[in-house]
PDB file of C-alpha atoms in Angstrom:
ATOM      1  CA  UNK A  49      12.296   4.616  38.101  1.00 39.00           C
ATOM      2  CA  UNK A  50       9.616   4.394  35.405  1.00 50.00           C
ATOM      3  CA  UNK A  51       8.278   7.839  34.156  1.00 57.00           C
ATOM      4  CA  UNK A  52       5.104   6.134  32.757  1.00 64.00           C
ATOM      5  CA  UNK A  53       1.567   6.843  33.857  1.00 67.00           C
ATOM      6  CA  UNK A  54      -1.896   4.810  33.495  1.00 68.00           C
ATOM      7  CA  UNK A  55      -4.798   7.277  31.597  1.00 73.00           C
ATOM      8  CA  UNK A  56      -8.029   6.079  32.627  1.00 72.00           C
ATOM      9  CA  UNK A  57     -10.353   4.126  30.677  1.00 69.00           C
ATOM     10  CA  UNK A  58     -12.360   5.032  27.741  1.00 70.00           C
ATOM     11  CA  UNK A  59     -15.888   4.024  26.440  1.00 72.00           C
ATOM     12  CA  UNK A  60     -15.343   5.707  23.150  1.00 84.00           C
ATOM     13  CA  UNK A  61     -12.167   6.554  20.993  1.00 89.00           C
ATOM     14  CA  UNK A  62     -11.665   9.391  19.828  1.00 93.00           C
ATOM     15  CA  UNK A  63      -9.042  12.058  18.500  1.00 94.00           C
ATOM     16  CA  UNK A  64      -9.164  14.251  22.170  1.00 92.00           C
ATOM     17  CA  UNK A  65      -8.720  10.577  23.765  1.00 91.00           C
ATOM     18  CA  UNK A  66      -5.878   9.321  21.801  1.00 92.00           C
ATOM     19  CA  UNK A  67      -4.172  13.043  21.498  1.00 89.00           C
ATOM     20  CA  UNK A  68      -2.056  12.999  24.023  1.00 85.00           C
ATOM     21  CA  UNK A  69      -1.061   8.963  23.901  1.00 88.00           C
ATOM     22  CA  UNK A  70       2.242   7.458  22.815  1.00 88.00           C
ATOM     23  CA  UNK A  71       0.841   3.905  22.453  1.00 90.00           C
ATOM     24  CA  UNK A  72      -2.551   2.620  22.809  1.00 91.00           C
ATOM     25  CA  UNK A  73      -3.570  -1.206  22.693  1.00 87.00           C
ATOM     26  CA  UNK A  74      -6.925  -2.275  21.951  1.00 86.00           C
ATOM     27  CA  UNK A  75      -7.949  -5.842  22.840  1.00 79.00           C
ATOM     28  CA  UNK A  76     -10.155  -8.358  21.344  1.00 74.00           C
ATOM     29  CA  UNK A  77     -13.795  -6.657  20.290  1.00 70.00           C
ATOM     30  CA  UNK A  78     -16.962  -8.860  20.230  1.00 60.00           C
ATOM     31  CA  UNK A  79     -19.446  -5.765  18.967  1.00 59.00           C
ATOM     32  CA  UNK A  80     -21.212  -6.707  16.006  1.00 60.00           C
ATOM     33  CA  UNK A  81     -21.131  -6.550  12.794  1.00 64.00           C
ATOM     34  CA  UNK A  82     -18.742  -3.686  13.027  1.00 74.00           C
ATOM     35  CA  UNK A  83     -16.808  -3.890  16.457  1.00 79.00           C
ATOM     36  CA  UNK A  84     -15.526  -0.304  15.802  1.00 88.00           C
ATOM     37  CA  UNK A  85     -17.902   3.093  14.645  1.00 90.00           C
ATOM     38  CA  UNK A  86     -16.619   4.273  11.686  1.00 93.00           C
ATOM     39  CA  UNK A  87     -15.397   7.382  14.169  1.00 95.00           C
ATOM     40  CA  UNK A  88     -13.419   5.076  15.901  1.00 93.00           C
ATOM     41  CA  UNK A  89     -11.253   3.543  12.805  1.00 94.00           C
ATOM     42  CA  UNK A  90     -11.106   7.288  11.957  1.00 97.00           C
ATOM     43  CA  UNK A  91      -9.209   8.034  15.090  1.00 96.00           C
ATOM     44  CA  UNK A  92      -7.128   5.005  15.368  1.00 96.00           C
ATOM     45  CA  UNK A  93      -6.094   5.482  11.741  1.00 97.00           C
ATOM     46  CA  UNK A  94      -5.357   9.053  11.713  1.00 97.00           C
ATOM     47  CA  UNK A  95      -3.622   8.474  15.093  1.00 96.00           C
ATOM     48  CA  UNK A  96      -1.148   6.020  13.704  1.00 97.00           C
ATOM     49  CA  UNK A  97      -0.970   8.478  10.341  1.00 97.00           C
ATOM     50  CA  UNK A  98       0.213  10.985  13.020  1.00 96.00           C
ATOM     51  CA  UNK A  99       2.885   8.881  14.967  1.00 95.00           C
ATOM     52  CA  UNK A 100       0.633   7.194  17.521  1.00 94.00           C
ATOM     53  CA  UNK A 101       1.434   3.553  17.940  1.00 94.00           C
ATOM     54  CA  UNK A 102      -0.758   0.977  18.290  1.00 95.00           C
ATOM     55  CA  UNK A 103      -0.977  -2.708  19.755  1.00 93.00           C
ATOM     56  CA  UNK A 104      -4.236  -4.681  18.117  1.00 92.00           C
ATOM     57  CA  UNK A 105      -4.851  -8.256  20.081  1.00 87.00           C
ATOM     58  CA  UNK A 106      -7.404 -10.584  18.053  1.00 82.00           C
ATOM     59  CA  UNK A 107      -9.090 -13.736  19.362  1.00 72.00           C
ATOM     60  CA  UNK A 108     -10.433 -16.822  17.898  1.00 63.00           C
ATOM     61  CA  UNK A 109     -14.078 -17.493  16.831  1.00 56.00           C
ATOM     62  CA  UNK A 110     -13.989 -21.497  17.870  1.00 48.00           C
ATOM     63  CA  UNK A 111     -12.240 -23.962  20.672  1.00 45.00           C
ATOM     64  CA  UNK A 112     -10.841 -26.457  19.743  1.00 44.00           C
ATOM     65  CA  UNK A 113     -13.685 -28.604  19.830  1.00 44.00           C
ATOM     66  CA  UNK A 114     -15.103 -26.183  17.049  1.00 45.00           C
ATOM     67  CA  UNK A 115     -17.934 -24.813  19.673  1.00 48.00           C
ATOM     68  CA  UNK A 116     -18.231 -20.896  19.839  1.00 48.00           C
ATOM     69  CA  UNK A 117     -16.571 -19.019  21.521  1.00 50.00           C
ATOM     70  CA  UNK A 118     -18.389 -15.663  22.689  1.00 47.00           C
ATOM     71  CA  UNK A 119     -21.267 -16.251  21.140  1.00 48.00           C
ATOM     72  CA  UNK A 120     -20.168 -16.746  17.955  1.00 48.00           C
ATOM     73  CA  UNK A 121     -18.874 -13.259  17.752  1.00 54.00           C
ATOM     74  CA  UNK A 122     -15.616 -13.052  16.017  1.00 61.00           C
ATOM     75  CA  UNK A 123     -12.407 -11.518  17.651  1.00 69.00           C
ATOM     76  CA  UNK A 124     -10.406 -10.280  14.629  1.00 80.00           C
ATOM     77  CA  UNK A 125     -13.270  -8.021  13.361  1.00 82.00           C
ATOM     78  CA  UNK A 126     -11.253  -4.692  15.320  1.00 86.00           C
ATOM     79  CA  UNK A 127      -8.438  -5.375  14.071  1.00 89.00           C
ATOM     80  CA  UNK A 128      -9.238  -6.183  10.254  1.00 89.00           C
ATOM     81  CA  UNK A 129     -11.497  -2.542  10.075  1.00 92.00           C
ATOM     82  CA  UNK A 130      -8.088  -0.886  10.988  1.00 94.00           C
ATOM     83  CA  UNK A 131      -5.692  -3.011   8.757  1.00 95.00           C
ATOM     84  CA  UNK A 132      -8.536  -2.344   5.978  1.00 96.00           C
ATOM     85  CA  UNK A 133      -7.648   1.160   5.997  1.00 97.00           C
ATOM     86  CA  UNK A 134      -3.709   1.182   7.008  1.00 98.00           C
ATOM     87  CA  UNK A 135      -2.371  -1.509   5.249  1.00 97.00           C
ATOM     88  CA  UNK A 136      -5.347  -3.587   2.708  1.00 95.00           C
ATOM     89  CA  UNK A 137      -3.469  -6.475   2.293  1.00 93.00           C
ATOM     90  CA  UNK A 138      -3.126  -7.611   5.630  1.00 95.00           C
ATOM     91  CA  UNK A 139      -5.706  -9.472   7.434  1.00 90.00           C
ATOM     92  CA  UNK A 140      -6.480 -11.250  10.382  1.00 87.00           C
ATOM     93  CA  UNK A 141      -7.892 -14.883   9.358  1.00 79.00           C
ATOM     94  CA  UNK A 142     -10.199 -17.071  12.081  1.00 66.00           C
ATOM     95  CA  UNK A 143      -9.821 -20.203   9.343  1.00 49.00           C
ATOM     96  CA  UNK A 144      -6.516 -22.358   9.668  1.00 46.00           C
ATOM     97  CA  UNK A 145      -6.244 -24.445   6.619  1.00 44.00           C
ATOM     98  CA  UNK A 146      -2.810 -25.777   7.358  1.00 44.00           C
ATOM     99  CA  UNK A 147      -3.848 -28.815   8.109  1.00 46.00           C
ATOM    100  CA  UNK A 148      -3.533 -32.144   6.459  1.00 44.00           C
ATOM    101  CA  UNK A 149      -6.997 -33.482   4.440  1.00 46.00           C
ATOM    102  CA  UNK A 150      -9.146 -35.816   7.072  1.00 48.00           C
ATOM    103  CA  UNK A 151      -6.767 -34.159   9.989  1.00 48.00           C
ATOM    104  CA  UNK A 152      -9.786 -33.564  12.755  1.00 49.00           C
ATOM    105  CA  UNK A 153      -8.781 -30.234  13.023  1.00 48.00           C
ATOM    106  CA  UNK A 154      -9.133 -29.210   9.091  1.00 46.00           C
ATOM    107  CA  UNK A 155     -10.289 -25.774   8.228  1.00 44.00           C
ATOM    108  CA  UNK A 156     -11.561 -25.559  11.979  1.00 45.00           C
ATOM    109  CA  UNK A 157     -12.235 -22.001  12.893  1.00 41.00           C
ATOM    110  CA  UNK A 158      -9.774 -19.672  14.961  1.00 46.00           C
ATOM    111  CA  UNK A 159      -8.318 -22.654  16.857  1.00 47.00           C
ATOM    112  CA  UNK A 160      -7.113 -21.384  20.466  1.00 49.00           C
ATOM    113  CA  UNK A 161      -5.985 -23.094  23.859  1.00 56.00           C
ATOM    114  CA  UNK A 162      -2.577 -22.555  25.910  1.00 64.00           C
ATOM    115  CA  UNK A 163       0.153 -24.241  23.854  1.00 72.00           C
ATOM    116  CA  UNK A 164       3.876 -23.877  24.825  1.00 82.00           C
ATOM    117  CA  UNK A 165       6.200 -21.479  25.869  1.00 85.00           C
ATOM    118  CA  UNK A 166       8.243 -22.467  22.853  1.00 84.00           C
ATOM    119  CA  UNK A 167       5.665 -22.952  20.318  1.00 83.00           C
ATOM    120  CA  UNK A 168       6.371 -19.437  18.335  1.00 89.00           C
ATOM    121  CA  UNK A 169       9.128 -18.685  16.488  1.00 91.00           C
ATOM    122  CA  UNK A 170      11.131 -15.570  15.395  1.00 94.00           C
ATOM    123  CA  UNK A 171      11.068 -14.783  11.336  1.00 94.00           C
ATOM    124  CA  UNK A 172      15.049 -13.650  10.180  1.00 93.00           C
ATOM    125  CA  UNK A 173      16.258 -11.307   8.303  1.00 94.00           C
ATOM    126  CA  UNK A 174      14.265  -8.495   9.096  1.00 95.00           C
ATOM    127  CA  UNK A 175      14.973  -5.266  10.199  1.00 93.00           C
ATOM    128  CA  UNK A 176      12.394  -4.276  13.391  1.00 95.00           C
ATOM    129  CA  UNK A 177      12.697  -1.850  16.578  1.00 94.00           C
ATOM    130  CA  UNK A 178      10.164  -5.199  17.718  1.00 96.00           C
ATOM    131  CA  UNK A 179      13.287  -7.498  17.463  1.00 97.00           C
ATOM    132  CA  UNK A 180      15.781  -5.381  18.478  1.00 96.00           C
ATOM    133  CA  UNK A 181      15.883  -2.476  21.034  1.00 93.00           C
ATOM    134  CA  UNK A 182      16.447  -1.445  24.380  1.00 90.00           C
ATOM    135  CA  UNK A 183      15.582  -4.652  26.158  1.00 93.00           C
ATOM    136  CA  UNK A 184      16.941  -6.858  24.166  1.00 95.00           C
ATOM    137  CA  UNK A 185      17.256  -8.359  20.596  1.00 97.00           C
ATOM    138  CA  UNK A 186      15.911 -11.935  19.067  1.00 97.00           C
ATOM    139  CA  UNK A 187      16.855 -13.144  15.520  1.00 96.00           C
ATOM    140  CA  UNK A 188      15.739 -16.217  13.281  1.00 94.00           C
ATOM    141  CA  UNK A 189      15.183 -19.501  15.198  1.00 90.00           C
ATOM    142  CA  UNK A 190      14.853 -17.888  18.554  1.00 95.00           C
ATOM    143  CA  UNK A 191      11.319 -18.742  20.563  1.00 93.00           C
ATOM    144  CA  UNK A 192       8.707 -17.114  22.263  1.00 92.00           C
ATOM    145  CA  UNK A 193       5.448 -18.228  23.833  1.00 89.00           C
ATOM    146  CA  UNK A 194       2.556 -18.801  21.470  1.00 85.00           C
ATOM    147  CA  UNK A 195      -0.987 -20.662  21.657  1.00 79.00           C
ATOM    148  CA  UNK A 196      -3.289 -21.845  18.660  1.00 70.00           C
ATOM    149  CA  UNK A 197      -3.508 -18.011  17.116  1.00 74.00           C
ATOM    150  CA  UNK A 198      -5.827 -16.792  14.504  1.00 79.00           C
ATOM    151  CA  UNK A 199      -4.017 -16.620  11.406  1.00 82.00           C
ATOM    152  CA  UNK A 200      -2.113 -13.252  10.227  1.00 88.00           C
ATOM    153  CA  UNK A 201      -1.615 -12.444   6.562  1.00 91.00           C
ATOM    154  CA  UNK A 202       1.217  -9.321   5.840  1.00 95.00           C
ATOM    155  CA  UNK A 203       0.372  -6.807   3.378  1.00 96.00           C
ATOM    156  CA  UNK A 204       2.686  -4.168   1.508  1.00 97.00           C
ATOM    157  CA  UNK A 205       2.796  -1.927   4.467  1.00 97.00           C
ATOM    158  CA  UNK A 206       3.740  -4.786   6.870  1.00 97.00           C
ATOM    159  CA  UNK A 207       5.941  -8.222   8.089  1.00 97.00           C
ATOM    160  CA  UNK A 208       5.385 -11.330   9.541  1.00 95.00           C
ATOM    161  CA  UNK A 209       7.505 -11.567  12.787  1.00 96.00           C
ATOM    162  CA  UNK A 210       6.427 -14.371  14.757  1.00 93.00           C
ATOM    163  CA  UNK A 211       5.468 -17.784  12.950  1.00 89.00           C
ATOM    164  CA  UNK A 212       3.542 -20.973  14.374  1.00 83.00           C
ATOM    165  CA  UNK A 213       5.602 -23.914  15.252  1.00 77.00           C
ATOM    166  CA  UNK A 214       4.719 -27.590  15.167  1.00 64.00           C
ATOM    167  CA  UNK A 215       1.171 -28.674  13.494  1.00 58.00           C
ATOM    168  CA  UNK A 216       0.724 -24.970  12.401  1.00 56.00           C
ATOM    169  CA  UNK A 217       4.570 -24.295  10.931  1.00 61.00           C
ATOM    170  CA  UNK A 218       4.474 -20.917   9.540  1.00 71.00           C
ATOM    171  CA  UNK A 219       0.882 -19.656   9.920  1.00 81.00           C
ATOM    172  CA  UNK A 220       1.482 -15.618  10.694  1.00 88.00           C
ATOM    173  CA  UNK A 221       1.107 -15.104  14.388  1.00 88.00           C
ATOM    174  CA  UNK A 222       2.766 -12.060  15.519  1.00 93.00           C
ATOM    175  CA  UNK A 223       2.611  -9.052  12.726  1.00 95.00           C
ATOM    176  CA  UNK A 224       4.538  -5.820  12.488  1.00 97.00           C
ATOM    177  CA  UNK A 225       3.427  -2.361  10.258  1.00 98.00           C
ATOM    178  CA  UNK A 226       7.158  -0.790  11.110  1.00 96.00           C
ATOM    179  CA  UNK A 227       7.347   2.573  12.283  1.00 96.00           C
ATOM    180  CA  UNK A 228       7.816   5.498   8.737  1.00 96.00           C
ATOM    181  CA  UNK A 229       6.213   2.732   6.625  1.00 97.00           C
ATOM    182  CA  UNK A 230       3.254   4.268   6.298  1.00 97.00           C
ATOM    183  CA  UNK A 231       4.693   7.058   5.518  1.00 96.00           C
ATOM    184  CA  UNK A 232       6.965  10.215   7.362  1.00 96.00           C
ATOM    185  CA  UNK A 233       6.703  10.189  10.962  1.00 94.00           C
ATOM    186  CA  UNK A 234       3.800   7.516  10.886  1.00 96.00           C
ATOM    187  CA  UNK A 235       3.563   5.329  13.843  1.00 95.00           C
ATOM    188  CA  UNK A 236       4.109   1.459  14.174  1.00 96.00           C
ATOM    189  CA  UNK A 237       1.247  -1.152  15.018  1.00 97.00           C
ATOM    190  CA  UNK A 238       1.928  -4.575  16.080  1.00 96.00           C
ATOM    191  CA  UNK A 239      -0.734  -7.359  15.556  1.00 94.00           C
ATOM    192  CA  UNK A 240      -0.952 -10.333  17.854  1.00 91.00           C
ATOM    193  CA  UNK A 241      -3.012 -13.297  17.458  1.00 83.00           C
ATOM    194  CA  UNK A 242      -4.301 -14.416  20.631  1.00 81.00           C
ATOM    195  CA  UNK A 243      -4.775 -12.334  23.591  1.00 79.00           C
ATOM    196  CA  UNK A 244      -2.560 -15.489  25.272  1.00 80.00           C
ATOM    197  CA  UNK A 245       0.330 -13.808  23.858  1.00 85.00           C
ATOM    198  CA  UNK A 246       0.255 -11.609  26.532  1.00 81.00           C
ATOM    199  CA  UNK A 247      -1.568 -12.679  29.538  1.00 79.00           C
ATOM    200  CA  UNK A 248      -0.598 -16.478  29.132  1.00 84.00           C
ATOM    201  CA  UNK A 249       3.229 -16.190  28.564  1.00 88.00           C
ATOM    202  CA  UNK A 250       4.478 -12.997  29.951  1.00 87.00           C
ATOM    203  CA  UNK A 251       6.315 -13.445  33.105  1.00 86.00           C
ATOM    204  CA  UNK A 252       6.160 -12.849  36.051  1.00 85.00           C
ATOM    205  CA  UNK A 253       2.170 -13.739  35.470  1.00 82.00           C
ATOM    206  CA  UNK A 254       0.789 -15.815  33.365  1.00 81.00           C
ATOM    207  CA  UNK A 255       0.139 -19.529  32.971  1.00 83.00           C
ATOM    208  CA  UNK A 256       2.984 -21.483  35.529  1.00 85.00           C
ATOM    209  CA  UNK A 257       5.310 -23.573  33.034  1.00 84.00           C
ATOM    210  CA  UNK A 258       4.450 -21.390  30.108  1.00 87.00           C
ATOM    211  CA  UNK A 259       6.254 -17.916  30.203  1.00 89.00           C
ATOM    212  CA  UNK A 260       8.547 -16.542  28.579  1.00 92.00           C
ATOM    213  CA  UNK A 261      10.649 -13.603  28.476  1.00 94.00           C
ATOM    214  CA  UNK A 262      11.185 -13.357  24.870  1.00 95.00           C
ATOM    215  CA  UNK A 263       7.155 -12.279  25.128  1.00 93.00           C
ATOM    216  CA  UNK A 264       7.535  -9.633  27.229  1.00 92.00           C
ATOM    217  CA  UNK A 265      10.784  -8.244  25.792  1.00 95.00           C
ATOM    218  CA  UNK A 266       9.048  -7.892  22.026  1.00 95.00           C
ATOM    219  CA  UNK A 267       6.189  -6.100  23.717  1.00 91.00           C
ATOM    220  CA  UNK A 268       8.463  -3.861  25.765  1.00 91.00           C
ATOM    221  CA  UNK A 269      10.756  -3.219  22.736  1.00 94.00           C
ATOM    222  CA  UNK A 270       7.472  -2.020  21.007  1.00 94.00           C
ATOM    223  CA  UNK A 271       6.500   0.268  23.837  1.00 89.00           C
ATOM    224  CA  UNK A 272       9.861   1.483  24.407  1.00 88.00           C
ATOM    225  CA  UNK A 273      10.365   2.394  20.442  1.00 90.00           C
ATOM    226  CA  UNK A 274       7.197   4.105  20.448  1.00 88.00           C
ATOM    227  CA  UNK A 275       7.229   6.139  23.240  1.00 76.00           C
ATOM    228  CA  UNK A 276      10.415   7.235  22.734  1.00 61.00           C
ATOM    229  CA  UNK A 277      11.462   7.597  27.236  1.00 49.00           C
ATOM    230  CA  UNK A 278      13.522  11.163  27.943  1.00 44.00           C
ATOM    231  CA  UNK A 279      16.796  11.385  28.125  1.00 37.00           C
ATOM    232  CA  UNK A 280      18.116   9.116  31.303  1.00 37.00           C
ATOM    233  CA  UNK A 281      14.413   7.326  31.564  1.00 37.00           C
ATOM    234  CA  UNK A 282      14.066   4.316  31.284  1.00 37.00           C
ATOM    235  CA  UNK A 283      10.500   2.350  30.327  1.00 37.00           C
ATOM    236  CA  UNK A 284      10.221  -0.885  32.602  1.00 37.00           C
ATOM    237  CA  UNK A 285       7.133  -2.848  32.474  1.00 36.00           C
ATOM    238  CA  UNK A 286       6.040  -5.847  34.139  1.00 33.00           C
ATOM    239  CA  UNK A 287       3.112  -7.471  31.941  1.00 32.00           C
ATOM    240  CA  UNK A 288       0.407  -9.440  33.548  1.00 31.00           C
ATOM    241  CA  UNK A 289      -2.723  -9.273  32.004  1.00 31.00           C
ATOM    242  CA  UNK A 290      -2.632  -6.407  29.398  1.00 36.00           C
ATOM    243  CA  UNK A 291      -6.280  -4.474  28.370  1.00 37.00           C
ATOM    244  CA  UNK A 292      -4.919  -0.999  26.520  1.00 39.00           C
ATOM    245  CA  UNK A 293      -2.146   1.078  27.405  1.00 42.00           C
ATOM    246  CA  UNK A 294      -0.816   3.807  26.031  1.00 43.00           C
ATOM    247  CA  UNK A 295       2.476   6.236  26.880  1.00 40.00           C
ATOM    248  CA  UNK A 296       1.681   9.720  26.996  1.00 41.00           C
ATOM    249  CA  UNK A 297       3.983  12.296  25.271  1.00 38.00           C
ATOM    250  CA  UNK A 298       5.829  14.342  27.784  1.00 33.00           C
ATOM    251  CA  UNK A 299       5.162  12.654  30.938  1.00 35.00           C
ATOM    252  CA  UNK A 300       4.501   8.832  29.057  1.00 39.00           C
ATOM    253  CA  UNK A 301       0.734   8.303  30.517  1.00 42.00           C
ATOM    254  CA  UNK A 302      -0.075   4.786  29.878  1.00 43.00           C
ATOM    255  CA  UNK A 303      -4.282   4.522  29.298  1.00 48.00           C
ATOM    256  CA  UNK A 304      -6.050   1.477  30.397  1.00 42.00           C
ATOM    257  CA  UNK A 305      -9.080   0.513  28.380  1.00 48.00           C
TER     258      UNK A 305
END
């Protein structure tokens, strides 16, 4: 049995919301210019400072096609105000130059759309509770799930994980800032891409002929490495379409926002 509860959802973040939280994810945020108050990166930052985890899901600006998504309203904004203050070299990038000169889909903007179940692949060599824990463990070459992400750029606080295969080989899609690096008893934060990395590969749900359990299991080794289950408890998820969670302390609450 899981000993892992939901905490209801949140308009506003703050320090009383996040206190009692193992883990909190925060998806995609189309508020602009600033998607977060400056309150809000104050608590997420001094949260992860603290030992709070944290799961940040960007999205793309453009489709394929190059027409706006969402307005126009960019995705990766969230997640780039937090990585400005936690780690300044990392970023989350809506322009994918990988692309060969006259390719049609040159320097198009945060390119997204369901790709394969196979299309992402594990970095090696690297020491992470993400790639190895208590569900499971993936090393260099293995695959995972993975759609046309926004571009992720490590910084001296954090590591690549999860690469692009195929037209995008080796664009950053899946980043990790590993739990102590910021310092004693900090938290981690993982960065993902595409919000596809969850809801379109993740089995049981998901897009039929695209899951993968390699998703799930780096998100659950995340969640189980963070919220750190009592002794004999075990944390089991089953991942359909994630919005925030978190695992409160004690009793492991998950939140929902």
């Amino acid at each position: 049995e899981s000993n892992v509860e939901f905490k209801s959802d949140t308009a506003l973040i703050t320090d009383s919301y996040l206190s009692d939280l193992n883990v909190f994810i925060m998806t995609e945020v189309y508020t602009q210019p600033n998607a977060l108050s400056a309150g809000e990166v104050s608590a997420l930052t001094d949260y992860v400072l603290s030992g709070g985890c944290l799961i940040m899901i960007s999205d793309t600006l453009h489709s394929p096609n190059n027409t706006p998504y969402h307005n126009g309203f960019d995705g990766s904004n969230a997640a780039n105000q937090i990585l400005a203050v936690l780690d300044p070299g990392a970023s989350v990038a809506t322009t994918d130059d990988d692309e060969a000169p006259g390719d049609p889909n040159d320097g198009k903007l945060g390119l997204s759309g369901i790709e394969s179940a196979t299309a992402g692949n594990i970095v090696g060599g690297l020491s992470s509770a993400v790639l190895s824990g208590p569900f499971g463990t993936l090393t260099g070459g293995d695959v995972f799930g993975a759609s046309w992400h926004n571009a992720l750029t490590a910084g001296a606080n954090s590591q690549i994980i999860g690469t692009r295969d195929g037209e995008f080989d080796d664009l950053g899609i899946l980043m990790e800032i590993p739990m102590g690096a910021l310092g004693p008893g900090s938290g981690g934060v993982l960065v993902a891409g595409d919000l596809l990395f969850f809801d379109g590969f993740i089995p049981p749900g998901g897009v039929p002929g695209y899951q993968n359990e390699h998703n799930a299991l780096l998100f659950q080794n995340f969640i189980g490495a963070c919220a750190v289950p009592e002794p004999g408890t075990w944390l089991l998820l089953t991942i359909g379409l994630v919005t925030s969670l978190g695992a409160r302390r004690r009793r492991h609450k998950v939140a929902s926002n």
